[in-house]
Structure formats: structure tokens, C-alpha cells
């Protein structure tokens, strides 16, 4: 059977990226689904950016949800519907039943969670599905020679999970996956502002704060941001000024969890490979790696050099695209 297209999917908690063989990245959308509830039935009304814009602003009849939670599928049917729309958009006029799909998955998920990802792609219409672990895809996308007989460490900080892995000779030597990442950063900011200022803010505001003034270490040009929220004392709208120092303090706990995960993975790394990492450095990928100063913090806490990959947001899907170009699909055929 001839295949019309090979498709790579980075099915992330925050964003879904899709690449098509020989075309590169064709879809970059938030992993959000807007659902209308009526007569006991759910109907998807929007996905991606359009659905994200509805978060916190929908009427009672429409709910904007994230079907991917902590790197795994939280709502199977919504995930399948979201994938179906994204893949259809990516493939233009090609028949979906003739597509081969490779999907990135966290390294620490269970067999049940792995099967849910596979089955969601099958339900979306793909005929053949292959899975690749995110740390491996991220390393390939970051330009690491994963087939070389030397140790390389990649830390992929996504929306729902942080993946830490040591790779050598084309395989993962040791790895850890924790459900502390970008979404946890947002939750920590919301919690901190609620406790310090008695003001409740939404996740979109927390994300704006993180991007605008968030950091893991002090940086030049630190400032403050005026934000709007609801005063928990009287229920009325209120403005507060949040400083860079506030955000850094808010993020200290989730950052400590990530650093501890990196340290524990290094402790399990064979000495020869650890020596290689000391020379080549820890490579940071994923959207969470864009947090200011996180490379300097990890380097200071581990004693290892750390560096940000080029285009960290795209490393996972780029690595998948490279695998597609080299036809390294480990295909799992659709059950009839």
C-alpha cells in the first residue's frame, strides 16, 4: 500500500505541533478544545487557538478544556476529536486513511497511557501509528548525535512534564519524568499572588506574568507588571503590581523539583557518560526552557554546563521530522 504522507505529532499539554514529511511544521496550535454541552451530549465547537481564546470567557453552555493533562490523555474522545481536526488541516487534500503517524510521548507514562495515545490517533483516522519518546525526539531535534558512543543529557521542560534523559548509542541510558513543568509554573504564580496579595488571577494572566517578568535567576532589566484580578476580601476587581522578585519566589518550589530530578538522573548516570556530559553540557529544550536564567540556575546547582537549544519550542517535533525523513518509523498497524 502506498502512503500519501508521513506525519509527526508533538502532542503536548500546552501546544500541539504537527510536521509533515518534506514540508516541515505545518500546525502549531494550543492543545485546547471548546465543547458545547446540550441535551446531555457534547459537541466540539472549536480547537486550538480559537478554543484557547475562550478559556475563562465562555458562557455556561460552552466549556474550554485541555484534553491533555500532565503529558497524558485526560479525555480520550476530546483528544481524538482535536487530533482529527489538526491532522485533517495538516494533510489538506490527502486521504487520512493513507497517513503514517509518529507521535511523541513522555518517557515515564504507563502502558495504559501509551495505548490511549495510540488509540486516539487510530480513532482520528490514521492507519499506521508509531510512538517515540520525547527525550529522544528532543535530543535529535536539538542537533545531538544520539548514535554516538558518548553520553548526552537533554532536559525537556514542556507544559505538563519535564523529561530528563541521558542518551548514548541511540538509546536512553537512564531517564526520569516528573509532572512539574510550565503549567505548574503558572499554578505557582496564581497561588503566590493569592496568598501575598489576596487577589485571584486566571491562568492566562499567570502565563503573561511568567513570560513578561518571570525568571529562575536575577537578570538585567528586572521590573514589575501591573495585573488585574479579583480581590478575595470584597470580591471586586483590583490592580496589583507584581515584581520579578515575586515571580522568582513563586517559582522556587517547582524549579527545585526540576533541579532535583536532574541531579538524581546524574547520580544514576555511569561515570564515563557523566564525564562526557561535563564536556558537552546539559541541553535544555521545551517551552519551559525559555524561562530567563534557568540554564544558569541548573548549571549552578549541578556543577555541569547547561545551554539552551536553538528553537527549544520546536525541538521535539523537529526531531520527529528528522525521524520521518530517515524513515525510522517503528510502525504499529491499525487493527481492523
PDB file of N, CA, C and O in Angstrom, residues 78-134:
ATOM      1  N   UNK A  78     -12.134  13.777  23.431  1.00  0.00           N
ATOM      2  CA  UNK A  78     -11.772  15.141  23.031  1.00  0.00           C
ATOM      3  C   UNK A  78     -10.408  15.160  22.349  1.00  0.00           C
ATOM      4  O   UNK A  78     -10.191  15.908  21.400  1.00  0.00           O
ATOM      5  N   UNK A  79      -9.481  14.350  22.852  1.00  0.00           N
ATOM      6  CA  UNK A  79      -8.152  14.277  22.229  1.00  0.00           C
ATOM      7  C   UNK A  79      -8.257  13.755  20.806  1.00  0.00           C
ATOM      8  O   UNK A  79      -7.625  14.283  19.886  1.00  0.00           O
ATOM      9  N   UNK A  80      -9.065  12.716  20.621  1.00  0.00           N
ATOM     10  CA  UNK A  80      -9.253  12.153  19.285  1.00  0.00           C
ATOM     11  C   UNK A  80      -9.888  13.177  18.344  1.00  0.00           C
ATOM     12  O   UNK A  80      -9.473  13.316  17.187  1.00  0.00           O
ATOM     13  N   UNK A  81     -10.889  13.909  18.846  1.00  0.00           N
ATOM     14  CA  UNK A  81     -11.532  14.940  18.020  1.00  0.00           C
ATOM     15  C   UNK A  81     -10.550  16.050  17.660  1.00  0.00           C
ATOM     16  O   UNK A  81     -10.528  16.539  16.519  1.00  0.00           O
ATOM     17  N   UNK A  82      -9.744  16.461  18.637  1.00  0.00           N
ATOM     18  CA  UNK A  82      -8.752  17.512  18.394  1.00  0.00           C
ATOM     19  C   UNK A  82      -7.725  17.044  17.360  1.00  0.00           C
ATOM     20  O   UNK A  82      -7.402  17.769  16.410  1.00  0.00           O
ATOM     21  N   UNK A  83      -7.221  15.817  17.529  1.00  0.00           N
ATOM     22  CA  UNK A  83      -6.248  15.284  16.582  1.00  0.00           C
ATOM     23  C   UNK A  83      -6.834  15.179  15.179  1.00  0.00           C
ATOM     24  O   UNK A  83      -6.169  15.489  14.189  1.00  0.00           O
ATOM     25  N   UNK A  84      -8.088  14.742  15.116  1.00  0.00           N
ATOM     26  CA  UNK A  84      -8.728  14.570  13.807  1.00  0.00           C
ATOM     27  C   UNK A  84      -8.773  15.909  13.059  1.00  0.00           C
ATOM     28  O   UNK A  84      -8.449  15.970  11.865  1.00  0.00           O
ATOM     29  N   UNK A  85      -9.124  16.970  13.755  1.00  0.00           N
ATOM     30  CA  UNK A  85      -9.199  18.296  13.114  1.00  0.00           C
ATOM     31  C   UNK A  85      -7.817  18.806  12.732  1.00  0.00           C
ATOM     32  O   UNK A  85      -7.631  19.364  11.651  1.00  0.00           O
ATOM     33  N   UNK A  86      -6.846  18.616  13.618  1.00  0.00           N
ATOM     34  CA  UNK A  86      -5.493  19.087  13.318  1.00  0.00           C
ATOM     35  C   UNK A  86      -4.893  18.319  12.136  1.00  0.00           C
ATOM     36  O   UNK A  86      -4.284  18.907  11.233  1.00  0.00           O
ATOM     37  N   UNK A  87      -5.042  16.998  12.153  1.00  0.00           N
ATOM     38  CA  UNK A  87      -4.453  16.183  11.087  1.00  0.00           C
ATOM     39  C   UNK A  87      -5.119  16.479   9.754  1.00  0.00           C
ATOM     40  O   UNK A  87      -4.454  16.582   8.712  1.00  0.00           O
ATOM     41  N   UNK A  88      -6.442  16.644   9.769  1.00  0.00           N
ATOM     42  CA  UNK A  88      -7.153  16.974   8.531  1.00  0.00           C
ATOM     43  C   UNK A  88      -6.656  18.287   7.958  1.00  0.00           C
ATOM     44  O   UNK A  88      -6.444  18.425   6.743  1.00  0.00           O
ATOM     45  N   UNK A  89      -6.433  19.268   8.842  1.00  0.00           N
ATOM     46  CA  UNK A  89      -5.919  20.570   8.398  1.00  0.00           C
ATOM     47  C   UNK A  89      -4.500  20.439   7.862  1.00  0.00           C
ATOM     48  O   UNK A  89      -4.127  21.073   6.868  1.00  0.00           O
ATOM     49  N   UNK A  90      -3.695  19.581   8.485  1.00  0.00           N
ATOM     50  CA  UNK A  90      -2.299  19.419   8.064  1.00  0.00           C
ATOM     51  C   UNK A  90      -2.173  18.699   6.737  1.00  0.00           C
ATOM     52  O   UNK A  90      -1.259  18.959   5.952  1.00  0.00           O
ATOM     53  N   UNK A  91      -3.108  17.799   6.471  1.00  0.00           N
ATOM     54  CA  UNK A  91      -2.994  16.945   5.279  1.00  0.00           C
ATOM     55  C   UNK A  91      -3.659  17.525   4.053  1.00  0.00           C
ATOM     56  O   UNK A  91      -3.544  16.959   2.970  1.00  0.00           O
ATOM     57  N   UNK A  92      -4.342  18.609   4.193  1.00  0.00           N
ATOM     58  CA  UNK A  92      -5.054  19.247   3.081  1.00  0.00           C
ATOM     59  C   UNK A  92      -5.938  18.235   2.359  1.00  0.00           C
ATOM     60  O   UNK A  92      -6.901  17.756   2.901  1.00  0.00           O
ATOM     61  N   UNK A  93      -5.599  17.880   1.131  1.00  0.00           N
ATOM     62  CA  UNK A  93      -6.493  17.044   0.331  1.00  0.00           C
ATOM     63  C   UNK A  93      -6.148  15.557   0.384  1.00  0.00           C
ATOM     64  O   UNK A  93      -6.858  14.739  -0.186  1.00  0.00           O
ATOM     65  N   UNK A  94      -5.061  15.169   1.064  1.00  0.00           N
ATOM     66  CA  UNK A  94      -4.657  13.764   1.088  1.00  0.00           C
ATOM     67  C   UNK A  94      -5.581  12.945   1.975  1.00  0.00           C
ATOM     68  O   UNK A  94      -6.011  13.409   3.028  1.00  0.00           O
ATOM     69  N   UNK A  95      -5.888  11.703   1.597  1.00  0.00           N
ATOM     70  CA  UNK A  95      -6.761  10.862   2.416  1.00  0.00           C
ATOM     71  C   UNK A  95      -6.077  10.448   3.711  1.00  0.00           C
ATOM     72  O   UNK A  95      -4.959   9.938   3.703  1.00  0.00           O
ATOM     73  N   UNK A  96      -6.736  10.695   4.844  1.00  0.00           N
ATOM     74  CA  UNK A  96      -6.155  10.422   6.142  1.00  0.00           C
ATOM     75  C   UNK A  96      -5.865   8.937   6.345  1.00  0.00           C
ATOM     76  O   UNK A  96      -4.895   8.566   7.000  1.00  0.00           O
ATOM     77  N   UNK A  97      -6.673   8.068   5.773  1.00  0.00           N
ATOM     78  CA  UNK A  97      -6.502   6.636   5.972  1.00  0.00           C
ATOM     79  C   UNK A  97      -5.191   6.123   5.383  1.00  0.00           C
ATOM     80  O   UNK A  97      -4.786   5.003   5.644  1.00  0.00           O
ATOM     81  N   UNK A  98      -4.520   6.947   4.576  1.00  0.00           N
ATOM     82  CA  UNK A  98      -3.265   6.527   3.985  1.00  0.00           C
ATOM     83  C   UNK A  98      -2.075   7.249   4.623  1.00  0.00           C
ATOM     84  O   UNK A  98      -0.998   7.328   4.052  1.00  0.00           O
ATOM     85  N   UNK A  99      -2.285   7.776   5.824  1.00  0.00           N
ATOM     86  CA  UNK A  99      -1.218   8.502   6.513  1.00  0.00           C
ATOM     87  C   UNK A  99      -0.525   7.615   7.536  1.00  0.00           C
ATOM     88  O   UNK A  99      -1.156   6.802   8.209  1.00  0.00           O
ATOM     89  N   UNK A 100       0.793   7.777   7.652  1.00  0.00           N
ATOM     90  CA  UNK A 100       1.551   7.174   8.733  1.00  0.00           C
ATOM     91  C   UNK A 100       1.834   8.283   9.745  1.00  0.00           C
ATOM     92  O   UNK A 100       2.261   9.369   9.373  1.00  0.00           O
ATOM     93  N   UNK A 101       1.609   7.987  11.017  1.00  0.00           N
ATOM     94  CA  UNK A 101       1.705   8.999  12.055  1.00  0.00           C
ATOM     95  C   UNK A 101       2.705   8.559  13.124  1.00  0.00           C
ATOM     96  O   UNK A 101       2.654   7.424  13.590  1.00  0.00           O
ATOM     97  N   UNK A 102       3.617   9.455  13.482  1.00  0.00           N
ATOM     98  CA  UNK A 102       4.522   9.238  14.607  1.00  0.00           C
ATOM     99  C   UNK A 102       4.201  10.280  15.672  1.00  0.00           C
ATOM    100  O   UNK A 102       4.164  11.468  15.383  1.00  0.00           O
ATOM    101  N   UNK A 103       3.962   9.814  16.900  1.00  0.00           N
ATOM    102  CA  UNK A 103       3.570  10.701  17.995  1.00  0.00           C
ATOM    103  C   UNK A 103       4.595  10.622  19.119  1.00  0.00           C
ATOM    104  O   UNK A 103       5.033   9.528  19.496  1.00  0.00           O
ATOM    105  N   UNK A 104       4.944  11.780  19.666  1.00  0.00           N
ATOM    106  CA  UNK A 104       5.875  11.840  20.791  1.00  0.00           C
ATOM    107  C   UNK A 104       5.117  11.618  22.096  1.00  0.00           C
ATOM    108  O   UNK A 104       4.022  12.153  22.288  1.00  0.00           O
ATOM    109  N   UNK A 105       5.714  10.848  23.003  1.00  0.00           N
ATOM    110  CA  UNK A 105       5.098  10.561  24.294  1.00  0.00           C
ATOM    111  C   UNK A 105       6.127  10.760  25.406  1.00  0.00           C
ATOM    112  O   UNK A 105       7.328  10.590  25.186  1.00  0.00           O
ATOM    113  N   UNK A 106       5.678  11.124  26.613  1.00  0.00           N
ATOM    114  CA  UNK A 106       6.616  11.220  27.744  1.00  0.00           C
ATOM    115  C   UNK A 106       7.233   9.861  28.042  1.00  0.00           C
ATOM    116  O   UNK A 106       6.603   8.812  27.841  1.00  0.00           O
ATOM    117  N   UNK A 107       8.460   9.860  28.532  1.00  0.00           N
ATOM    118  CA  UNK A 107       9.157   8.594  28.776  1.00  0.00           C
ATOM    119  C   UNK A 107       8.599   7.848  29.978  1.00  0.00           C
ATOM    120  O   UNK A 107       8.753   6.634  30.088  1.00  0.00           O
ATOM    121  N   UNK A 108       7.935   8.562  30.884  1.00  0.00           N
ATOM    122  CA  UNK A 108       7.502   7.920  32.115  1.00  0.00           C
ATOM    123  C   UNK A 108       6.062   7.444  32.131  1.00  0.00           C
ATOM    124  O   UNK A 108       5.562   7.056  33.191  1.00  0.00           O
ATOM    125  N   UNK A 109       5.373   7.442  30.989  1.00  0.00           N
ATOM    126  CA  UNK A 109       3.964   7.064  31.023  1.00  0.00           C
ATOM    127  C   UNK A 109       3.807   5.546  31.071  1.00  0.00           C
ATOM    128  O   UNK A 109       4.701   4.784  30.699  1.00  0.00           O
ATOM    129  N   UNK A 110       2.638   5.112  31.526  1.00  0.00           N
ATOM    130  CA  UNK A 110       2.350   3.682  31.655  1.00  0.00           C
ATOM    131  C   UNK A 110       1.924   3.096  30.310  1.00  0.00           C
ATOM    132  O   UNK A 110       1.666   3.825  29.345  1.00  0.00           O
ATOM    133  N   UNK A 111       1.844   1.772  30.268  1.00  0.00           N
ATOM    134  CA  UNK A 111       1.392   1.106  29.049  1.00  0.00           C
ATOM    135  C   UNK A 111      -0.046   1.484  28.706  1.00  0.00           C
ATOM    136  O   UNK A 111      -0.411   1.588  27.539  1.00  0.00           O
ATOM    137  N   UNK A 112      -0.866   1.674  29.742  1.00  0.00           N
ATOM    138  CA  UNK A 112      -2.259   2.077  29.504  1.00  0.00           C
ATOM    139  C   UNK A 112      -2.301   3.465  28.869  1.00  0.00           C
ATOM    140  O   UNK A 112      -3.046   3.708  27.904  1.00  0.00           O
ATOM    141  N   UNK A 113      -1.485   4.391  29.393  1.00  0.00           N
ATOM    142  CA  UNK A 113      -1.436   5.744  28.845  1.00  0.00           C
ATOM    143  C   UNK A 113      -0.846   5.743  27.435  1.00  0.00           C
ATOM    144  O   UNK A 113      -1.284   6.490  26.563  1.00  0.00           O
ATOM    145  N   UNK A 114       0.134   4.875  27.211  1.00  0.00           N
ATOM    146  CA  UNK A 114       0.737   4.744  25.875  1.00  0.00           C
ATOM    147  C   UNK A 114      -0.312   4.248  24.870  1.00  0.00           C
ATOM    148  O   UNK A 114      -0.408   4.751  23.754  1.00  0.00           O
ATOM    149  N   UNK A 115      -1.104   3.262  25.292  1.00  0.00           N
ATOM    150  CA  UNK A 115      -2.138   2.718  24.408  1.00  0.00           C
ATOM    151  C   UNK A 115      -3.212   3.765  24.117  1.00  0.00           C
ATOM    152  O   UNK A 115      -3.754   3.814  22.999  1.00  0.00           O
ATOM    153  N   UNK A 116      -3.507   4.627  25.100  1.00  0.00           N
ATOM    154  CA  UNK A 116      -4.514   5.666  24.890  1.00  0.00           C
ATOM    155  C   UNK A 116      -4.080   6.627  23.792  1.00  0.00           C
ATOM    156  O   UNK A 116      -4.889   7.040  22.957  1.00  0.00           O
ATOM    157  N   UNK A 117      -2.783   6.991  23.767  1.00  0.00           N
ATOM    158  CA  UNK A 117      -2.266   7.871  22.714  1.00  0.00           C
ATOM    159  C   UNK A 117      -2.372   7.184  21.360  1.00  0.00           C
ATOM    160  O   UNK A 117      -2.832   7.772  20.376  1.00  0.00           O
ATOM    161  N   UNK A 118      -1.945   5.929  21.313  1.00  0.00           N
ATOM    162  CA  UNK A 118      -2.003   5.158  20.070  1.00  0.00           C
ATOM    163  C   UNK A 118      -3.430   5.071  19.545  1.00  0.00           C
ATOM    164  O   UNK A 118      -3.717   5.331  18.370  1.00  0.00           O
ATOM    165  N   UNK A 119      -4.360   4.712  20.441  1.00  0.00           N
ATOM    166  CA  UNK A 119      -5.751   4.518  20.029  1.00  0.00           C
ATOM    167  C   UNK A 119      -6.416   5.833  19.630  1.00  0.00           C
ATOM    168  O   UNK A 119      -7.302   5.853  18.761  1.00  0.00           O
ATOM    169  N   UNK A 120      -5.998   6.940  20.259  1.00  0.00           N
ATOM    170  CA  UNK A 120      -6.568   8.244  19.890  1.00  0.00           C
ATOM    171  C   UNK A 120      -6.197   8.598  18.457  1.00  0.00           C
ATOM    172  O   UNK A 120      -7.019   9.130  17.701  1.00  0.00           O
ATOM    173  N   UNK A 121      -4.965   8.302  18.060  1.00  0.00           N
ATOM    174  CA  UNK A 121      -4.540   8.563  16.681  1.00  0.00           C
ATOM    175  C   UNK A 121      -5.278   7.655  15.700  1.00  0.00           C
ATOM    176  O   UNK A 121      -5.671   8.081  14.610  1.00  0.00           O
ATOM    177  N   UNK A 122      -5.472   6.402  16.101  1.00  0.00           N
ATOM    178  CA  UNK A 122      -6.232   5.471  15.255  1.00  0.00           C
ATOM    179  C   UNK A 122      -7.665   5.959  15.106  1.00  0.00           C
ATOM    180  O   UNK A 122      -8.242   5.965  14.015  1.00  0.00           O
ATOM    181  N   UNK A 123      -8.250   6.411  16.232  1.00  0.00           N
ATOM    182  CA  UNK A 123      -9.621   6.925  16.195  1.00  0.00           C
ATOM    183  C   UNK A 123      -9.718   8.172  15.333  1.00  0.00           C
ATOM    184  O   UNK A 123     -10.761   8.430  14.716  1.00  0.00           O
ATOM    185  N   UNK A 124      -8.621   8.938  15.282  1.00  0.00           N
ATOM    186  CA  UNK A 124      -8.611  10.150  14.445  1.00  0.00           C
ATOM    187  C   UNK A 124      -8.527   9.813  12.964  1.00  0.00           C
ATOM    188  O   UNK A 124      -8.706  10.697  12.123  1.00  0.00           O
ATOM    189  N   UNK A 125      -8.250   8.533  12.627  1.00  0.00           N
ATOM    190  CA  UNK A 125      -8.287   8.114  11.232  1.00  0.00           C
ATOM    191  C   UNK A 125      -6.985   7.620  10.647  1.00  0.00           C
ATOM    192  O   UNK A 125      -6.963   7.143   9.512  1.00  0.00           O
ATOM    193  N   UNK A 126      -5.873   7.713  11.396  1.00  0.00           N
ATOM    194  CA  UNK A 126      -4.594   7.242  10.860  1.00  0.00           C
ATOM    195  C   UNK A 126      -4.595   5.725  10.749  1.00  0.00           C
ATOM    196  O   UNK A 126      -5.201   5.035  11.573  1.00  0.00           O
ATOM    197  N   UNK A 127      -3.914   5.208   9.742  1.00  0.00           N
ATOM    198  CA  UNK A 127      -3.891   3.756   9.555  1.00  0.00           C
ATOM    199  C   UNK A 127      -2.712   3.121  10.281  1.00  0.00           C
ATOM    200  O   UNK A 127      -2.805   2.006  10.790  1.00  0.00           O
ATOM    201  N   UNK A 128      -1.593   3.801  10.293  1.00  0.00           N
ATOM    202  CA  UNK A 128      -0.400   3.297  10.958  1.00  0.00           C
ATOM    203  C   UNK A 128       0.092   4.331  11.963  1.00  0.00           C
ATOM    204  O   UNK A 128       0.183   5.511  11.648  1.00  0.00           O
ATOM    205  N   UNK A 129       0.438   3.879  13.163  1.00  0.00           N
ATOM    206  CA  UNK A 129       0.870   4.781  14.224  1.00  0.00           C
ATOM    207  C   UNK A 129       2.151   4.255  14.864  1.00  0.00           C
ATOM    208  O   UNK A 129       2.275   3.063  15.144  1.00  0.00           O
ATOM    209  N   UNK A 130       3.097   5.152  15.085  1.00  0.00           N
ATOM    210  CA  UNK A 130       4.334   4.822  15.769  1.00  0.00           C
ATOM    211  C   UNK A 130       4.551   5.823  16.888  1.00  0.00           C
ATOM    212  O   UNK A 130       4.154   6.988  16.777  1.00  0.00           O
ATOM    213  N   UNK A 131       5.147   5.375  17.992  1.00  0.00           N
ATOM    214  CA  UNK A 131       5.397   6.245  19.132  1.00  0.00           C
ATOM    215  C   UNK A 131       6.894   6.431  19.337  1.00  0.00           C
ATOM    216  O   UNK A 131       7.677   5.503  19.134  1.00  0.00           O
ATOM    217  N   UNK A 132       7.296   7.627  19.734  1.00  0.00           N
ATOM    218  CA  UNK A 132       8.690   7.915  20.043  1.00  0.00           C
ATOM    219  C   UNK A 132       8.741   8.690  21.342  1.00  0.00           C
ATOM    220  O   UNK A 132       7.893   9.554  21.591  1.00  0.00           O
ATOM    221  N   UNK A 133       9.689   8.368  22.213  1.00  0.00           N
ATOM    222  CA  UNK A 133       9.782   9.049  23.495  1.00  0.00           C
ATOM    223  C   UNK A 133      10.295  10.471  23.307  1.00  0.00           C
ATOM    224  O   UNK A 133      11.217  10.715  22.524  1.00  0.00           O
ATOM    225  N   UNK A 134       9.698  11.390  24.036  1.00  0.00           N
ATOM    226  CA  UNK A 134      10.004  12.813  23.880  1.00  0.00           C
ATOM    227  C   UNK A 134      11.486  13.159  24.077  1.00  0.00           C
ATOM    228  O   UNK A 134      12.034  13.949  23.313  1.00  0.00           O
TER     229      UNK A 134
END
